[in-house]
Short mmCIF file of C-alpha atoms and ligand atoms in Angstrom, two decimals:
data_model
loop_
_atom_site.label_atom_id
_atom_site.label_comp_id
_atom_site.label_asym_id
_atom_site.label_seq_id
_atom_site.Cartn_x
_atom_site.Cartn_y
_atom_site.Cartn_z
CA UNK A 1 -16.31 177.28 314.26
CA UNK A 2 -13.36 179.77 313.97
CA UNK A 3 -14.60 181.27 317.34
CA UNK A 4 -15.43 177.50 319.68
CA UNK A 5 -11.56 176.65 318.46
CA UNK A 6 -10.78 180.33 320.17
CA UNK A 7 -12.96 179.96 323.14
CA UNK A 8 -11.62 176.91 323.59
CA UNK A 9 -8.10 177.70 323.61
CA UNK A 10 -8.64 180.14 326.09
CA UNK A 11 -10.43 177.95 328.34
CA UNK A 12 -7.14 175.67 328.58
CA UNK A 13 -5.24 178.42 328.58
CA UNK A 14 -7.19 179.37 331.70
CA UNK A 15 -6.96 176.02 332.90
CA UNK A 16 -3.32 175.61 333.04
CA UNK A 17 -2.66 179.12 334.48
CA UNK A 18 -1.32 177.92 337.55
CA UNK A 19 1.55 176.67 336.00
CA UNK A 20 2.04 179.87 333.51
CA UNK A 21 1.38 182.73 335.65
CA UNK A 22 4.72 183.21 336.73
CA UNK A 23 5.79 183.80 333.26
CA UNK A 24 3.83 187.03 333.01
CA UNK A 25 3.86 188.12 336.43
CA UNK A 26 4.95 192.34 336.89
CA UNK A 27 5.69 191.12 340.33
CA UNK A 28 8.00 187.94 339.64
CA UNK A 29 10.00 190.35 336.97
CA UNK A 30 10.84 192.69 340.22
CA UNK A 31 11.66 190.30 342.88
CA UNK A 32 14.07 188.68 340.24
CA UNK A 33 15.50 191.82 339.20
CA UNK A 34 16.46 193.36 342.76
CA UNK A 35 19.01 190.09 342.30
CA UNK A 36 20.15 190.62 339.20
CA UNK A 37 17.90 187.98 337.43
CA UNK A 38 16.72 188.15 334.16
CA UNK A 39 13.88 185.47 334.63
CA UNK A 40 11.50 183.96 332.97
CA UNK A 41 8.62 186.10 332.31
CA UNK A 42 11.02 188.93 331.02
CA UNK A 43 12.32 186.78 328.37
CA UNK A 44 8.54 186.30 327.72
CA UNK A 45 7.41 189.70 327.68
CA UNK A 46 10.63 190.15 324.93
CA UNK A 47 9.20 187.35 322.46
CA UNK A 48 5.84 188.72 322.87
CA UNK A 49 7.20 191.84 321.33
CA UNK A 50 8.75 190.27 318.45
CA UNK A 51 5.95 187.59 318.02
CA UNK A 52 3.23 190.81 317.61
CA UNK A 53 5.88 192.18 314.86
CA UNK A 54 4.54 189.28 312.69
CA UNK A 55 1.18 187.79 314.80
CA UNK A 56 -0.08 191.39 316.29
CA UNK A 57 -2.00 190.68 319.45
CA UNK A 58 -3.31 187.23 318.18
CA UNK A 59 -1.52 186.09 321.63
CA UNK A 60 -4.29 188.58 323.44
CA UNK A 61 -6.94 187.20 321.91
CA UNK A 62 -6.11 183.66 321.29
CA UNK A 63 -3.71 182.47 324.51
CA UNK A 64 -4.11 184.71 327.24
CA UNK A 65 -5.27 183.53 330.18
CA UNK A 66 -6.41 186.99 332.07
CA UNK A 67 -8.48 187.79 328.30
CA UNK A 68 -10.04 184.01 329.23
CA UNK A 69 -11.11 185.37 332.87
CA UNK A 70 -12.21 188.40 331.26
CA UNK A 71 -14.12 186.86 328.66
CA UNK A 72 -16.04 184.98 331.27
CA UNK A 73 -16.95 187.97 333.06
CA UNK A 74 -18.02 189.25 330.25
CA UNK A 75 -21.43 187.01 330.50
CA UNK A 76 -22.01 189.58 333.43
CA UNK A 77 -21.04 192.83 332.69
CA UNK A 78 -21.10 193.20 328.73
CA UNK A 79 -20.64 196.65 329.17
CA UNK A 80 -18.29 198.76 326.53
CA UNK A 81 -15.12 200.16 328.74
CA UNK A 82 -12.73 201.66 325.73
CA UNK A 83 -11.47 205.11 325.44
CA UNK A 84 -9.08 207.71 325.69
CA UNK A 85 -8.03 207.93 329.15
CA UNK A 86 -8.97 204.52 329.64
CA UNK A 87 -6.60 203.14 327.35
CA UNK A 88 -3.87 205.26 327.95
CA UNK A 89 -3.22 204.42 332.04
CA UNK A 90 -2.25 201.36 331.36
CA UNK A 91 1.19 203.20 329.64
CA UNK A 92 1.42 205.19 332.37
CA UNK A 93 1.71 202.55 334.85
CA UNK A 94 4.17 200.28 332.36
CA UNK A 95 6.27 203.17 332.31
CA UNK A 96 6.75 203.51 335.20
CA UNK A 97 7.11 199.41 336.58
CA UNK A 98 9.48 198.94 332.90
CA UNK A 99 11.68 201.97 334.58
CA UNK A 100 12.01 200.66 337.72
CA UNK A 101 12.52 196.77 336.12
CA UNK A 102 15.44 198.56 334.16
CA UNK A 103 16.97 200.69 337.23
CA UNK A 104 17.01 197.38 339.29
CA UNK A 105 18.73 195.40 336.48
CA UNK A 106 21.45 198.14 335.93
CA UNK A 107 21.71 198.58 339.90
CA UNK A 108 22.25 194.82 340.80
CA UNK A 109 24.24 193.70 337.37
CA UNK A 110 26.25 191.81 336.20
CA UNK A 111 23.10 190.07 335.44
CA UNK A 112 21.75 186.61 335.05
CA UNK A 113 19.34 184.47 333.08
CA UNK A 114 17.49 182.39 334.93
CA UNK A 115 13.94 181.26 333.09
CA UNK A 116 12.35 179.44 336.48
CA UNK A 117 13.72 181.71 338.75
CA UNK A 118 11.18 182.28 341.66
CA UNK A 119 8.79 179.44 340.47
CA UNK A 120 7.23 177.24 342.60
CA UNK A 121 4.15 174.90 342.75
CA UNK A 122 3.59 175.09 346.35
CA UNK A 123 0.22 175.02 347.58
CA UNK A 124 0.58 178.81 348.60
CA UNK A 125 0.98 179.39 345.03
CA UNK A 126 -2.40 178.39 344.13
CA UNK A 127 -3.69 180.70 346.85
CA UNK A 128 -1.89 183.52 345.04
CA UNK A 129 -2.66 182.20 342.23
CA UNK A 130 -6.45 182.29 343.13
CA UNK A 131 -5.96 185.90 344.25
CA UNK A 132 -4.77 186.92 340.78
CA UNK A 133 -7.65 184.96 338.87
CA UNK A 134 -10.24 187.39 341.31
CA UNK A 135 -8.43 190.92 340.94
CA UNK A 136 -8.89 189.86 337.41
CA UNK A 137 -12.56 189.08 337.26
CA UNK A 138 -13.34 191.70 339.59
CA UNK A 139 -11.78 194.62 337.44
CA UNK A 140 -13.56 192.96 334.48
CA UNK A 141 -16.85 192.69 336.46
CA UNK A 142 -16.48 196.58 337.38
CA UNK A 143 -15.11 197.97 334.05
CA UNK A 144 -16.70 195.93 331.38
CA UNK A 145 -15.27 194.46 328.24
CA UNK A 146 -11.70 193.48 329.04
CA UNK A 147 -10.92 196.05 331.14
CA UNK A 148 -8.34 195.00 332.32
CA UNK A 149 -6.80 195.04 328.86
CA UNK A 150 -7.64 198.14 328.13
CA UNK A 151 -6.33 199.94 331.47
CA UNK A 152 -3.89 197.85 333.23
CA UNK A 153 -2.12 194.94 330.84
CA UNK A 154 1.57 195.08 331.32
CA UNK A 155 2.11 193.19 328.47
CA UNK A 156 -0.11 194.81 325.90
CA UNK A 157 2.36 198.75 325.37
CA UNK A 158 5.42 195.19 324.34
CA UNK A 159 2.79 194.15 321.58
CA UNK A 160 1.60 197.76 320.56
CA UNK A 161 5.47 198.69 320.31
CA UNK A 162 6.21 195.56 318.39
CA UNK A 163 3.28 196.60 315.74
CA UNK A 164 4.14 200.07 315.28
CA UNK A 165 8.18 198.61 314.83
CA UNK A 166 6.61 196.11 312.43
CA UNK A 167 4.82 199.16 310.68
CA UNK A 168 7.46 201.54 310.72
CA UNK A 169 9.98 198.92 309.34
CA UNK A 170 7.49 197.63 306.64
CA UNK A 171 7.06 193.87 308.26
CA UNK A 172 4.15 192.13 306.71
CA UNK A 173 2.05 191.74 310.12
CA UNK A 174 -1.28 190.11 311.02
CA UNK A 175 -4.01 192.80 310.49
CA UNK A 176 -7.77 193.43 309.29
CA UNK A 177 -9.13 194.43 306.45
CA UNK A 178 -12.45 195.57 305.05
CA UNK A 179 -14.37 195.67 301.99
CA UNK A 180 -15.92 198.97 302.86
CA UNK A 181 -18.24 198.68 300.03
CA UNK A 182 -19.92 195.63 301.03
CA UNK A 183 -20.86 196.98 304.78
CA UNK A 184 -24.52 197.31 305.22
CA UNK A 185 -23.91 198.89 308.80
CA UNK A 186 -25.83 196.18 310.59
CA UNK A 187 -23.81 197.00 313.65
CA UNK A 188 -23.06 193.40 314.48
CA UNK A 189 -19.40 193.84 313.92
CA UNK A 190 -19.00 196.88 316.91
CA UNK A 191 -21.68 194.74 319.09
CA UNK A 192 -19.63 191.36 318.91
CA UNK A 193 -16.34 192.76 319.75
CA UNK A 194 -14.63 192.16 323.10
CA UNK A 195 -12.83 195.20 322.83
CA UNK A 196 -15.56 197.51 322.63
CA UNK A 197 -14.11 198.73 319.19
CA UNK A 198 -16.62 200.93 316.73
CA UNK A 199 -15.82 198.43 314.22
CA UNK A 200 -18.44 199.79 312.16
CA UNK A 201 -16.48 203.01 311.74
CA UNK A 202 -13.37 201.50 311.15
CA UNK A 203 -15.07 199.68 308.12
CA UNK A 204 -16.40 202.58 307.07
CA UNK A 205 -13.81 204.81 307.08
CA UNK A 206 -11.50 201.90 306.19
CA UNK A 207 -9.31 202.24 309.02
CA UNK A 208 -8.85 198.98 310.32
CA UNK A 209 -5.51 198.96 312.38
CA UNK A 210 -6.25 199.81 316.06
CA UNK A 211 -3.76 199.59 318.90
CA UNK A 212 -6.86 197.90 320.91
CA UNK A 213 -7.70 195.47 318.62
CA UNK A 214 -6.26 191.38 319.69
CA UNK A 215 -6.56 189.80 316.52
CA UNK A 216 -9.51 187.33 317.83
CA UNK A 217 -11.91 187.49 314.60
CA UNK A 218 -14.65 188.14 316.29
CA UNK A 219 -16.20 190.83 313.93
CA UNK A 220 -15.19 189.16 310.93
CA UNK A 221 -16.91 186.09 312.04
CA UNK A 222 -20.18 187.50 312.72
CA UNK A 223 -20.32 189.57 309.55
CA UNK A 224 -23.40 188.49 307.52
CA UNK A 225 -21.54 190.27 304.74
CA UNK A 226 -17.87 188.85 305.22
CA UNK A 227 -16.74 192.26 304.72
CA UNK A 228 -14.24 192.25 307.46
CA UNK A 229 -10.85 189.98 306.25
CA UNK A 230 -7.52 189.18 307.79
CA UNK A 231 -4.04 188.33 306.31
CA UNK A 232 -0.44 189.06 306.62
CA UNK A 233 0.35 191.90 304.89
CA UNK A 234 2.06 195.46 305.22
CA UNK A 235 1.01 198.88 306.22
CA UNK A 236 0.06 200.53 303.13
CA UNK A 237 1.73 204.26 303.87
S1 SF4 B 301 -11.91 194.69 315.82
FE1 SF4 B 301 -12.47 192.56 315.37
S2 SF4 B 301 -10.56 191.40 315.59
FE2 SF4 B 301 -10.24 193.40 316.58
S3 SF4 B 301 -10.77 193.06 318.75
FE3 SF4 B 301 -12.64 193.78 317.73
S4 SF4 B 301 -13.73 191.91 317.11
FE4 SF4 B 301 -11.61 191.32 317.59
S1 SF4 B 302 -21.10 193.29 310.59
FE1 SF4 B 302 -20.35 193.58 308.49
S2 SF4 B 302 -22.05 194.49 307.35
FE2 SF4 B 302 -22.50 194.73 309.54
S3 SF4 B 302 -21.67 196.76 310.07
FE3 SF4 B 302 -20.05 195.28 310.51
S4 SF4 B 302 -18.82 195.21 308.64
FE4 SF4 B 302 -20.78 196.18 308.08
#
């Protein structure tokens, strides 16, 4: 049930991504800055790293409309895509877009807020918009499980930093936990999840905070064991 309420969500997420898009665009947050605007999907990109100090990446898994895409994909290419060097471009290129973000603020300041700054619901929008939607499932289709999260999201390093803040300050945070115990290493866990996460070894060696994992339940849902839980709570040191 827990998982058609997820799907779901995602689906209208997807759905009303036309009028969203703009408020996570890496492109929007440049052409506003090289006028000194603060707009609309930087202040989003802020809350999303103080919403994962208490929610994690629930946003990743639960709202976002490029996992949605993804997800769909996914039907065709179920592929696992996690790893090393594939998780770690995607800091490379944030980096490097934040840094020039930041230089353009400082160069064109005094700076202003303006949330709609730049959008528009023309009809060339939707054919950008439709543009975006394909890169997406493309890079999916090629990769495999959320690729695109894995080596590209712009947004996912604000989420990971606002977890390891949450951590290192002690804030009670969204996270998994396991009753290793109770694991009969069926697999299921590692096999359901979008993220291509060896959930089974996480269980086992009861190490169940991962910087790829979104928070969507998937493994805990599937468990025939219910070995895999979820609360608020804070990193034990
Ligand atoms: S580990 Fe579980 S909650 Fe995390 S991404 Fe994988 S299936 Fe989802
Ligand atoms: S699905 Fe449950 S019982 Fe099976 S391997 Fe994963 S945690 Fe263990």
């Amino acid at each position: 049930m827990k998982q058609k309420i997820r799907k779901g969500i995602l689906t209208y997420s997807a759905l009303l991504f036309p009028l969203t898009f703009f408020f996570m665009s890496p492109y929007v947050i440049i052409m506003s800055a090289a006028y000194g605007i603060v707009n609309g999907s930087a202040l989003f990109f802020g809350f999303l790293l103080l919403f994962s100090m208490i929610g994690s990446r629930l946003f990743c898994g639960w709202l976002c409309p490029g996992g949605a895409i993804q997800e769909q994909a996914a039907h065709s290419n179920n592929k696992a895509w996690n790893g090393k060097w594939k998780n770690s471009s995607k800091y490379i290129i944030w980096f490097f877009w934040l840094a020039l973000v930041v230089f353009l603020w400082i160069s064109n300041g005094p700076l202003a807020v303006n949330f709609f700054n730049m959008y528009s619901l023309d009809s060339h929008i939707f054919v950008i918009y439709m543009i975006v939607v394909t890169l997406i499932y493309v890079f999916a289709l090629a990769t495999g499980k959320r690729g695109m999260c894995h080596s590209l999201c712009w947004m996912a390093p604000f989420m990971i930093i606002g977890e390891k803040c949450a951590d290192f300050l002690h804030i009670p945070r969204f996270r998994l936990k396991a009753e290793t115990e109770n694991c009969i290493s069926c697999g299921r866990c590692s096999k359901k999840c979008p993220m291509s996460l060896d959930v089974v070894e996480m269980v086992k060696t009861n190490q169940m905070d991962s910087n790829e994992c979104i928070s969507c339940l998937e493994c805990a849902d599937i468990c025939p064991k219910q070995v895999i839980k979820f609360g608020i709570s804070a990193k034990v040191k």
